[in-house]
Coordinates of C-alpha atoms and ligand atoms in Angstrom, one line a residue:
Chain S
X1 CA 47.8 13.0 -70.7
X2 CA 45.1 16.0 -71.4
X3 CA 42.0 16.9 -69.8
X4 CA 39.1 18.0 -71.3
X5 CA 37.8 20.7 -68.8
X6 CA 34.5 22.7 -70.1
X7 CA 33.8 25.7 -67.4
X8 CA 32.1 29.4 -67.6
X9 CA 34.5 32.7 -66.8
X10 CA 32.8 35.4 -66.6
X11 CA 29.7 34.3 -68.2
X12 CA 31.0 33.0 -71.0
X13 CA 31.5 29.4 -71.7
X14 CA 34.9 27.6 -72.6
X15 CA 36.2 24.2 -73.3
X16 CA 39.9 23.4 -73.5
X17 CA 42.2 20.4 -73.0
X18 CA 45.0 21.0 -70.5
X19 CA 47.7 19.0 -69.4
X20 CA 47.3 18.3 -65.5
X21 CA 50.0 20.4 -63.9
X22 CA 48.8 24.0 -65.8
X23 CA 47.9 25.9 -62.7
X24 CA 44.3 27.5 -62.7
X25 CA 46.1 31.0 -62.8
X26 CA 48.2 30.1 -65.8
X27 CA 45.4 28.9 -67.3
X28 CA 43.4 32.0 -67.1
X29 CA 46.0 34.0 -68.4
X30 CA 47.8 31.9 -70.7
X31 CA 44.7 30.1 -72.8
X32 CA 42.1 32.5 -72.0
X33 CA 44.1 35.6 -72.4
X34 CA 42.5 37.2 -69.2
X35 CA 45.4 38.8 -68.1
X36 CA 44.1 40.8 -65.2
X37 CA 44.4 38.1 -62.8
X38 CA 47.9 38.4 -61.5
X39 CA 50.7 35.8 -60.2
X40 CA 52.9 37.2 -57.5
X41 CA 54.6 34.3 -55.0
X42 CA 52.6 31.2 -56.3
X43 CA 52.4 30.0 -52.9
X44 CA 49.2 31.1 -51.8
X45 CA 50.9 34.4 -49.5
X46 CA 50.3 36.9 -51.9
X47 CA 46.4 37.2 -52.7
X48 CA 47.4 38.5 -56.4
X49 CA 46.0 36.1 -58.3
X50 CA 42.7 35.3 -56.0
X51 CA 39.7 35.0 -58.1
X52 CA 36.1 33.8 -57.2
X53 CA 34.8 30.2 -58.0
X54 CA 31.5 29.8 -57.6
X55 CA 31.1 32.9 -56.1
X56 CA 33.7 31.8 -53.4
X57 CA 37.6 34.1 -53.4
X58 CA 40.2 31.3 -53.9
X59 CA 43.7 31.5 -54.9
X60 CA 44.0 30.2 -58.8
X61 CA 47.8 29.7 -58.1
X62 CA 46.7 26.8 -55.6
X63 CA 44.3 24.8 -57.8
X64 CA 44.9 23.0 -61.2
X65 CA 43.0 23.9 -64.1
X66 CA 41.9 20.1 -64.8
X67 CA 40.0 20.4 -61.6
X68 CA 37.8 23.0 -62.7
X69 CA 35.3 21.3 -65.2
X70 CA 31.5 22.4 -64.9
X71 CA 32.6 25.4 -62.5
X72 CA 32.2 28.7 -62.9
X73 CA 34.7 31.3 -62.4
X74 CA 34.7 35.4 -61.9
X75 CA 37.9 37.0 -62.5
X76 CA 38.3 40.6 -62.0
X77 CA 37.6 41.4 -65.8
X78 CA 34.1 40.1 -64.7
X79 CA 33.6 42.6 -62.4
X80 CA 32.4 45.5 -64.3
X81 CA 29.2 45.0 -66.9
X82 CA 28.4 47.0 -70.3
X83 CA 32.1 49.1 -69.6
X84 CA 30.8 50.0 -66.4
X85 CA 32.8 49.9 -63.2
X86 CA 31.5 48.1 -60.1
X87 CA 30.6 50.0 -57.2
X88 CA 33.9 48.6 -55.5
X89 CA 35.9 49.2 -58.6
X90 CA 34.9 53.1 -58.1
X91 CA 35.5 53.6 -54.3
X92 CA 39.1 52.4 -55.1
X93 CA 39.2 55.0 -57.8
X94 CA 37.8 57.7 -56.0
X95 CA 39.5 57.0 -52.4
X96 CA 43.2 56.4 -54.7
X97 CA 43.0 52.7 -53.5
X98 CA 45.8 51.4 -55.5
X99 CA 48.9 52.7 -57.3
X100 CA 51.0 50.3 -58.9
X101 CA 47.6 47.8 -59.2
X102 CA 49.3 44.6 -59.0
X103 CA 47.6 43.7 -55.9
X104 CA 44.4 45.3 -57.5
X105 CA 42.3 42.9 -59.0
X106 CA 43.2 40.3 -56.0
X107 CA 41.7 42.5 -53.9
X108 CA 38.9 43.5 -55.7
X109 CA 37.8 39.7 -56.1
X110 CA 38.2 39.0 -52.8
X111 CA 36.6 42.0 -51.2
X112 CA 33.8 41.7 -53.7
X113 CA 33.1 38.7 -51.8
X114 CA 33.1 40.1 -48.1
X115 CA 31.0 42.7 -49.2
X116 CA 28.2 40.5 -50.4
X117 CA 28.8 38.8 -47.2
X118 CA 29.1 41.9 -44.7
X119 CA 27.8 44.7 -46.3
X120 CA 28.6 46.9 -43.1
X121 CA 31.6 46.3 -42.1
X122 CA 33.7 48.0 -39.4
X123 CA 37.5 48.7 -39.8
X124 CA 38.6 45.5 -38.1
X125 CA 36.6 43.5 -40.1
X126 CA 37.5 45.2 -43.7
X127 CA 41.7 45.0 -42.1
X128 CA 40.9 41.4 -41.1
X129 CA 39.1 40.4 -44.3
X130 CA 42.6 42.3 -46.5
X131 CA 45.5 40.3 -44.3
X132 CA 45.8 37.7 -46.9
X133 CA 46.3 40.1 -49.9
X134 CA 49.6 42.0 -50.2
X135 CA 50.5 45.4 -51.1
X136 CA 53.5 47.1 -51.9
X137 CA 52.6 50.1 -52.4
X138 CA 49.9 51.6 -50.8
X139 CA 50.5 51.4 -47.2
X140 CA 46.8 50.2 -47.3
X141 CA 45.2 53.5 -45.9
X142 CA 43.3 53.8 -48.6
X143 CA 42.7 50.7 -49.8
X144 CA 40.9 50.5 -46.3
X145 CA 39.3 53.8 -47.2
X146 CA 37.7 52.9 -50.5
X147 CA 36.7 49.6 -49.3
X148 CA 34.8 51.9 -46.5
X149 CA 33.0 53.9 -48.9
X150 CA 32.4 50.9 -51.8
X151 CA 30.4 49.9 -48.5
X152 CA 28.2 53.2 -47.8
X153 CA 27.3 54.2 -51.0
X154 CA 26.3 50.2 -51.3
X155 CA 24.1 50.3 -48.4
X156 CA 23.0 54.2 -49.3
X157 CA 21.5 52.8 -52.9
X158 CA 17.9 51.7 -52.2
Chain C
X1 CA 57.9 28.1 -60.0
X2 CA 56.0 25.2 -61.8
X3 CA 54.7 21.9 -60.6
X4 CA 56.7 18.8 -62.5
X5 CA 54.6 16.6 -64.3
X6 CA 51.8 14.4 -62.8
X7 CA 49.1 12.2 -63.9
X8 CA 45.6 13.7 -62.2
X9 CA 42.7 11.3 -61.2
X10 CA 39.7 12.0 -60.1
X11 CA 37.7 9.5 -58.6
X12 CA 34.1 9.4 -58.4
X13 CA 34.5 6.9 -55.0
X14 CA 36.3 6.6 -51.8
X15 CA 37.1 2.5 -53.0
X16 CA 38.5 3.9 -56.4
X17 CA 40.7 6.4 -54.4
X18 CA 41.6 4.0 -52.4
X19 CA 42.3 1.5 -54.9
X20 CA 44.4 4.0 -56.8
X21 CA 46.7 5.0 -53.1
X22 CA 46.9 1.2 -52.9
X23 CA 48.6 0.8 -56.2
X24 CA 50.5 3.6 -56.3
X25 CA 51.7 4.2 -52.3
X26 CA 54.2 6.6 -51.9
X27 CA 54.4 7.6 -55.5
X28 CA 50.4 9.3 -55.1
X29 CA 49.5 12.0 -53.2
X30 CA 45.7 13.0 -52.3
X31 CA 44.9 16.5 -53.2
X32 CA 42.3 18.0 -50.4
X33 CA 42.2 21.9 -50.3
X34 CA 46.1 21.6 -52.0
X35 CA 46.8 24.5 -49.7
X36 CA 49.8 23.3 -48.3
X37 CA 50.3 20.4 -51.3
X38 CA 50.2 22.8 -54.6
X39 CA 52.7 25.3 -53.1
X40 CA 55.0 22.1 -52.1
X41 CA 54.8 21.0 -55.7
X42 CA 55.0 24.8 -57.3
X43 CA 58.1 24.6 -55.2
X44 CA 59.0 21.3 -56.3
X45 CA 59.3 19.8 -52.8
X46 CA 57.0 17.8 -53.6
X47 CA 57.2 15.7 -56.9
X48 CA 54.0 13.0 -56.7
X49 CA 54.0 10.3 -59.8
X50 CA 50.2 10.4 -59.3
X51 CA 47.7 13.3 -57.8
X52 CA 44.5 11.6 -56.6
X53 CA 42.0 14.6 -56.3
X54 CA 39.4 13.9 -53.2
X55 CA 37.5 17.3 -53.8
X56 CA 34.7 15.1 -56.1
X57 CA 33.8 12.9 -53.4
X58 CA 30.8 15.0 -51.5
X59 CA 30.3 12.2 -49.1
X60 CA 34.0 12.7 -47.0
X61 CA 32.3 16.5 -46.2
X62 CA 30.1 16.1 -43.4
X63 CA 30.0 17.3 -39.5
X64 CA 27.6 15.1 -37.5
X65 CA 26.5 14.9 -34.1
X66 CA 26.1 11.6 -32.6
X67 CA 25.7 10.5 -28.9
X68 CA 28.4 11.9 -27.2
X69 CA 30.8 12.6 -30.4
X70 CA 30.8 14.3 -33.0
X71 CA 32.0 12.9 -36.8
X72 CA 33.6 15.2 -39.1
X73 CA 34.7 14.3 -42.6
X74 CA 38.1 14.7 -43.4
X75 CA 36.9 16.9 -46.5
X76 CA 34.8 19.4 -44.8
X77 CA 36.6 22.7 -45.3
X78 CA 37.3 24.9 -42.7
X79 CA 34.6 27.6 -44.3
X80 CA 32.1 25.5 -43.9
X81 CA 33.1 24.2 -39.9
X82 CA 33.7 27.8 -39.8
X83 CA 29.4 28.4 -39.9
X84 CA 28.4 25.0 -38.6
X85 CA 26.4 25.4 -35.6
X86 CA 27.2 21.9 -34.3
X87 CA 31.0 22.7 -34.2
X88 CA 29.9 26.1 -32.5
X89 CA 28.1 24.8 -29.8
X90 CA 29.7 21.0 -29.2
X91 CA 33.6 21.6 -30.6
X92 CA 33.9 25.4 -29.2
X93 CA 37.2 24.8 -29.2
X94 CA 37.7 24.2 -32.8
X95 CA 34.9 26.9 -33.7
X96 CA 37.5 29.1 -31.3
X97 CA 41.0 28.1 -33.0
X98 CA 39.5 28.4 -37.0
X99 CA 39.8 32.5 -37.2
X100 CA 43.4 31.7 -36.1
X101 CA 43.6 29.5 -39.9
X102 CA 45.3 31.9 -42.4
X103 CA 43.0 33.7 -44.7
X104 CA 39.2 33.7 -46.1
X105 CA 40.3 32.7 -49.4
X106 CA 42.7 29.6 -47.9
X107 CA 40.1 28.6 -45.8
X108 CA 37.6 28.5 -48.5
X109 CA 39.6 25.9 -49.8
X110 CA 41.4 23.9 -47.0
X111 CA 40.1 20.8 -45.3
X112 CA 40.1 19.7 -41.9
X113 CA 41.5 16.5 -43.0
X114 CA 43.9 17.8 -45.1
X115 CA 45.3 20.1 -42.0
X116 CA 45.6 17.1 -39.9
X117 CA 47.6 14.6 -42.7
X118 CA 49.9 17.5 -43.3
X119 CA 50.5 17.3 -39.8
X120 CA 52.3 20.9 -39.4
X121 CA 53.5 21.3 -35.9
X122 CA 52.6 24.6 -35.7
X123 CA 49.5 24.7 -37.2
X124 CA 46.5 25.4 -34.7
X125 CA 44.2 22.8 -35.6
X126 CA 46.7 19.7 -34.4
X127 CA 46.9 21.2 -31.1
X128 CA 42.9 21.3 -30.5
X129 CA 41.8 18.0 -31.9
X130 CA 44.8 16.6 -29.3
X131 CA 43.5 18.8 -26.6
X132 CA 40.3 17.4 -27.4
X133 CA 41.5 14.0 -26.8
X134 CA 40.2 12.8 -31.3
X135 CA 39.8 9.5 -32.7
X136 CA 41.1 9.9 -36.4
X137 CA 39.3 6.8 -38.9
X138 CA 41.6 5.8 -41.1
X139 CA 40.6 3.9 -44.5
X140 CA 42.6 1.8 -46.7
X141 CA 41.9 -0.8 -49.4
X142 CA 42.6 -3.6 -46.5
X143 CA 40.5 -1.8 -44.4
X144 CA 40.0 0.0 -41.0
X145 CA 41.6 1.6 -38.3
X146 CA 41.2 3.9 -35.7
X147 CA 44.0 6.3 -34.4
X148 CA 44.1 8.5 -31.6
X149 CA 45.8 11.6 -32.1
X150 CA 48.3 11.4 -29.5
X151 CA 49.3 8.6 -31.9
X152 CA 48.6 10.1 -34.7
X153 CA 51.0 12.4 -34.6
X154 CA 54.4 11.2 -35.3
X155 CA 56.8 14.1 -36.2
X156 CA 57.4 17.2 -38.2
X157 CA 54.5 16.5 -41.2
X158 CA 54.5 13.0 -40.2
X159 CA 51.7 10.9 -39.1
X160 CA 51.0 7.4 -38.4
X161 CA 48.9 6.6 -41.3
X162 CA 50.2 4.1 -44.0
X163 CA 51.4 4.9 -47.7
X164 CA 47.7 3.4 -48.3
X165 CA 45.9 5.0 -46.1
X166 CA 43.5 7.7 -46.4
X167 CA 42.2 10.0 -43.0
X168 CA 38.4 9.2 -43.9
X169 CA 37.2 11.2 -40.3
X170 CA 37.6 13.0 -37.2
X171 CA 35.6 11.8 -34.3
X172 CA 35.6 14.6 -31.7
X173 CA 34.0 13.7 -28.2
X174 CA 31.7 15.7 -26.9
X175 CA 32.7 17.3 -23.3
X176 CA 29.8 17.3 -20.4
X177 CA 28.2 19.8 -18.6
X178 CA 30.8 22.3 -16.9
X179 CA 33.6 22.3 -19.1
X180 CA 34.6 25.5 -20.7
X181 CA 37.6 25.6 -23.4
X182 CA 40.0 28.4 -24.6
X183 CA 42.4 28.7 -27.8
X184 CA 44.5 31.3 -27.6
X185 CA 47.7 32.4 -29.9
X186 CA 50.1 34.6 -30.4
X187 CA 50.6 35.3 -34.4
X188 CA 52.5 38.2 -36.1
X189 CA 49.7 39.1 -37.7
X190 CA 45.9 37.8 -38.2
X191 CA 45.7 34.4 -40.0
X192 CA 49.9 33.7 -40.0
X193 CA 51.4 30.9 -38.2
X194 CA 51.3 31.2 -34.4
X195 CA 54.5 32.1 -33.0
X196 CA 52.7 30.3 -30.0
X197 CA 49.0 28.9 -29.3
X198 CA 47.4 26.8 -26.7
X199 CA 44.0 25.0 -26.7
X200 CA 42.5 24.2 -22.8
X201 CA 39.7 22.4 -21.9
X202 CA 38.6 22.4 -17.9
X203 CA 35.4 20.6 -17.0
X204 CA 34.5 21.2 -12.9
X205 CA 33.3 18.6 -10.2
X206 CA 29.8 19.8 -8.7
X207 CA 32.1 21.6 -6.2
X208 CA 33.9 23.9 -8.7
X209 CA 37.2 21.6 -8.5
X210 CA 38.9 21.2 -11.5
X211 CA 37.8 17.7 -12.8
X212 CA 39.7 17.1 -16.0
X213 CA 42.0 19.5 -17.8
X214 CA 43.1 19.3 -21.3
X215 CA 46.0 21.7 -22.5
X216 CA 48.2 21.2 -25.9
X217 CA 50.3 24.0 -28.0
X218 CA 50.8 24.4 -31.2
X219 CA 54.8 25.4 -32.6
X220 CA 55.6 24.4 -29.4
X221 CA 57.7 20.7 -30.6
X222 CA 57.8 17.8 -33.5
X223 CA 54.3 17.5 -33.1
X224 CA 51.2 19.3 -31.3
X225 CA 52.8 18.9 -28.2
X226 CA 50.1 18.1 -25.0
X227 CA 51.2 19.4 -20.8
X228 CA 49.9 16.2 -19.3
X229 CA 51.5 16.9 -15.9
X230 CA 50.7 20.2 -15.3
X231 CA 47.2 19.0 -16.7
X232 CA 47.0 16.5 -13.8
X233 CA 48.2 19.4 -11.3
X234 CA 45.2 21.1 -11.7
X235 CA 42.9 17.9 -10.8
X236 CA 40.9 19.0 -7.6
X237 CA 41.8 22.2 -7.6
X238 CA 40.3 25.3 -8.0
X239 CA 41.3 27.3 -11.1
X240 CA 42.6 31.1 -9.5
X241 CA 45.5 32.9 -10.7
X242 CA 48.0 31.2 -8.5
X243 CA 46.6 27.6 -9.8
X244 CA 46.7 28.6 -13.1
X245 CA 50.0 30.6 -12.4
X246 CA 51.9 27.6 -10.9
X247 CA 50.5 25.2 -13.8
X248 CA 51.4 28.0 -16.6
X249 CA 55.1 27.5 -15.2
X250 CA 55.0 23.7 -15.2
X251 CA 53.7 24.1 -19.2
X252 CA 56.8 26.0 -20.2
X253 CA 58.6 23.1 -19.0
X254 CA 57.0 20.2 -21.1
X255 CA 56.9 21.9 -24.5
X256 CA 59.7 21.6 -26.7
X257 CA 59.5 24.7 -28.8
X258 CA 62.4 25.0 -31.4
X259 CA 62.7 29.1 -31.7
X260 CA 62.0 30.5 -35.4
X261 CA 63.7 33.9 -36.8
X262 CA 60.6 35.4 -35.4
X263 CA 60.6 33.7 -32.2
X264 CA 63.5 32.6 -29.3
X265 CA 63.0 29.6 -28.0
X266 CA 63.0 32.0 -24.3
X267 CA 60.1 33.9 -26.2
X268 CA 58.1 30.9 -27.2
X269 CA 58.2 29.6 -23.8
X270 CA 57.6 33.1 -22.3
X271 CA 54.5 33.2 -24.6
X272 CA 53.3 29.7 -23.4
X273 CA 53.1 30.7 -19.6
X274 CA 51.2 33.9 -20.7
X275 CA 48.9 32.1 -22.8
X276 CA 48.3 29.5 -21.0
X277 CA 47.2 31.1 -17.5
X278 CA 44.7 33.2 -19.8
X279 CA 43.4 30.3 -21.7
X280 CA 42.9 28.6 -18.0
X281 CA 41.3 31.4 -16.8
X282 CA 39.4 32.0 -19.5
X283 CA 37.9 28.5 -19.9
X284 CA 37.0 28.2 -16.3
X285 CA 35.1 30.6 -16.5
X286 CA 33.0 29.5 -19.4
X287 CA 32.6 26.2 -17.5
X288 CA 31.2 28.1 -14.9
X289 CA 29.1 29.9 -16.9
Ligands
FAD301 C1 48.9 31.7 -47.2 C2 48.6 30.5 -46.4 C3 48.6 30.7 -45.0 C4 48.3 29.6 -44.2 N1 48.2 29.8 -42.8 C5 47.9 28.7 -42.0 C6 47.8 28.9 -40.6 O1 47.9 30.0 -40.1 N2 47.5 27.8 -39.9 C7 47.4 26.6 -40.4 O2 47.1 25.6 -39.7 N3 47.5 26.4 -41.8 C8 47.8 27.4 -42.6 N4 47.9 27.2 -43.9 C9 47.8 25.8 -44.5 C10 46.3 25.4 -44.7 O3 45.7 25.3 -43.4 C11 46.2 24.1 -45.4 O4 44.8 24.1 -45.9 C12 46.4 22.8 -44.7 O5 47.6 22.8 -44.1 C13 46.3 21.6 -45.6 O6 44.9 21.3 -45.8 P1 44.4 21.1 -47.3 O7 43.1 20.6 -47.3 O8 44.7 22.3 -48.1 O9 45.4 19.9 -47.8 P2 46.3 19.6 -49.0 O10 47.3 20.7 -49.2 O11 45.5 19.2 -50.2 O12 47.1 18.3 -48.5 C14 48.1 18.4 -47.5 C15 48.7 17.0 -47.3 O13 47.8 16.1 -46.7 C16 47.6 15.0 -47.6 N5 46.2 14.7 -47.5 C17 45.2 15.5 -47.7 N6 44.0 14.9 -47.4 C18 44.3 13.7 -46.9 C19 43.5 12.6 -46.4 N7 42.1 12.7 -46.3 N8 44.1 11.5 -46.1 C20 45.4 11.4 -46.1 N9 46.2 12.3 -46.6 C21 45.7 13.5 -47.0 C22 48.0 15.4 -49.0 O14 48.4 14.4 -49.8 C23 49.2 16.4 -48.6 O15 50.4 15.6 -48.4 C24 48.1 28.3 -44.8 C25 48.2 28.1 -46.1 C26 48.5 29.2 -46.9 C27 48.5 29.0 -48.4
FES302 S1 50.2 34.2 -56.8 FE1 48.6 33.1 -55.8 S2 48.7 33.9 -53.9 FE2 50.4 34.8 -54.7
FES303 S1 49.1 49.0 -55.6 FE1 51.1 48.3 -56.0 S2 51.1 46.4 -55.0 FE2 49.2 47.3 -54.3

């Protein structure tokens, strides 16, 4: 049996019939062809595939796609407008904040998110707000780093 | 991995969901936050017939205060207790305990009843709405029924409810004036499992004497496991380092910790005297505050 699932990703609206067990992240990759959203351990460790609903970071490898009708979904394609990076999207450029980028875009939804939500953060609270996203490359320094200055030249902008 | 087939309802009422358990039993499962569910059935450890998704039915989330209790609905998520300001002033406790809960991003998601049906021994929240002494309301086609969570908790993700049963809410009571509580945990790092955790509640007489003293661990057993007798120890005495010393020692003795690859069994114990003289310390001091 299909459902009918109508829902906006980054501001565009799509309807699609899915069968119930596609997982939201196959979903978005598979039938929307947004492939930035990554799968890593598809058991909610990793952080790859984290994507904002509503606004809110989630993991898409936890929720089906069928339960997503009349939502509205951000995935890190959505993140930058007109070609333009977001401010975030930068500081990780500028401060070297990723290297392979598989973790990337996980982290950029989610930390999108505390940012709105703690636009001056200390440290601790950018560490704490990272522990559920994995990276194997980095070492995190400077994921830390850029987060930091996403965050200054934020609060710097009038 | 990929989840096996299912069919996926989503009802638009708690009698339709309960209808559709009733006729299905052990074949359905209820989705709540599907934080611990979708990566059981990505894994294939879990194979349900028939998914009946709760996330539609707004009127299971809901914290209120009432007398001396407070209701919670079994699908408030633990981002949402997280900023309620009747759990932070009434259930300190859990308000204490919810940092503990893995990640932002899971806890956007997960559900308070959804933790407690899953029943995880080592998950935190267990161990705090025993310590707290909860009523879980359960709901069924048929009917009724109220649980206590000493009860409730049967074994390793078991409870007591029935193959028809839904956990509809969590009645918390609230504690008087001067009682202080403390959750405390040891975790490898910030929002894993605890490797150990204790939640404490102490309420004092009008003289300072302990009164009533709550004190359960998570990963510590089958089940949240409670220290009833070194609870009782403490009644009419004064909470100092040696009290809390001599009833931290008694606690290593009632748990029933089974020792992890991160964790000896010595360790866990170790952990729980540690933790729980600094919970009891800690919490007698807010009461006294
Ligand atoms: C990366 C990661 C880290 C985590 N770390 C922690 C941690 O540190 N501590 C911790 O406690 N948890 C942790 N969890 C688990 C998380 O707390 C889950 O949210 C929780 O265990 C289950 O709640 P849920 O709402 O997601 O339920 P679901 O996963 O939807 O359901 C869990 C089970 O309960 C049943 N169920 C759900 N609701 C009801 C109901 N109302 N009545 C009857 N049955 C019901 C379901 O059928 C299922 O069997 C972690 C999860 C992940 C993915
Ligand atoms: S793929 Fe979803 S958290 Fe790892
Ligand atoms: S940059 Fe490679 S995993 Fe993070």
């Amino acid at each position: 049996m299909s459902h009918k699932v109508s829902l906006t990703v980054n501001g565009t609206a799509h309807t699609r019939e899915v069968e119930a067990r596609l997982l939201l992240s196959d979903f978005l990759r598979h039938d929307l062809g947004l492939t930035g959203t990554h799968v890593g351990c598809e058991h909610g460790v990793c952080g790859a595939c984290t994507i904002l609903l509503d606004g809110v970071p989630v993991r898409s490898c936890l929720m089906f796609a069928a339960q997503i009708n009349g939502k509205s979904i951000t995935t890190v394609e959505g993140l930058s407008a007109d070609g333009k990076l977001s401010p975030l999207q930068e500081a990780f450029r500028d401060a070297h904040g990723l290297q392979c980028g598989y973790c990337t875009p996980g982290i950029l939804t989610t930390m999108t998110a505390f940012l709105a939500e703690t636009p001056k953060p200390s440290e601790g609270d950018i560490r704490e707000a990272l522990s559920g996203n994995l990276c194997r490359c980095t070492g995190y320094q400077n994921i830390v780093d850029a987060v930091k200055l996403a965050a200054e030249r934020m609060s710097a902008k009038p | 991995m990929k989840p096996a087939p299912f069919r996926y309802a989503a009802p638009a009422s708690l009698e339709e969901a309960l209808a559709l358990k009733a006729e299905h039993g052990d074949e359905a499962k209820f989705l709540a936050g599907g934080q611990s569910l979708v990566p059981a059935m990505n894994f294939r450890l879990a194979q349900p017939a028939v998914l009946i998704d709760l996330n539609g039915l707004d009127a299971l989330a809901y914290v209120k205060a009432e007398g001396g209790t407070v209701r919670i609905g079994a699908m408030t998520r633990y981002h949402t207790l997280q900023r309620d300001k009747t759990i932070g002033s009434k259930v300190a406790l859990m308000a204490e305990a919810l940092p503990e809960v893995a990640h932002p991003a899971i806890r956007n998601r997960g559900t308070l009843g959804g933790n407690l049906s899953h029943a995880d021994p080592a998950s935190e929240l267990p161990a705090v709405v025993l310590a707290l002494g909860g009523t879980l309301h359960a709901r069924s086609k048929k009917g009724a029924r109220a649980i206590t969570a000493k009860d409730f908790f049967v074994g390793v993700l078991t409870t007591a409810l029935a193959n028809d049963e839904l956990l509809a809410e969590i009645e918390l009571p609230v504690f008087p004036p001067r009682s202080g509580t403390c959750f405390l945990e040891v975790a490898r790092r910030k929002g894993d499992y605890a490797m150990m955790g204790v939640a404490c509640a102490v309420t004092l007489d009008a003289g300072g004497a302990c009164s009533d003293v709550h004190l359960a661990y998570c990963n510590a057993g089958e089940t949240p496991v409670a220290a009833p007798k070194a609870a009782q120890a403490l009644k009419g005495q004064r909470l100092d380092d040696k009290t809390a010393r001599d009833a931290a020692e008694m606690a290593k003795g009632e748990i029933r910790p089974f020792g992890n690859v991160h964790a000896s069994v010595d360790y866990q114990r170790h952990l729980a005297g540690v933790l729980t003289r600094r919970a009891l310390i800690a919490a007698y001091g807010r009461a006294r505050a």
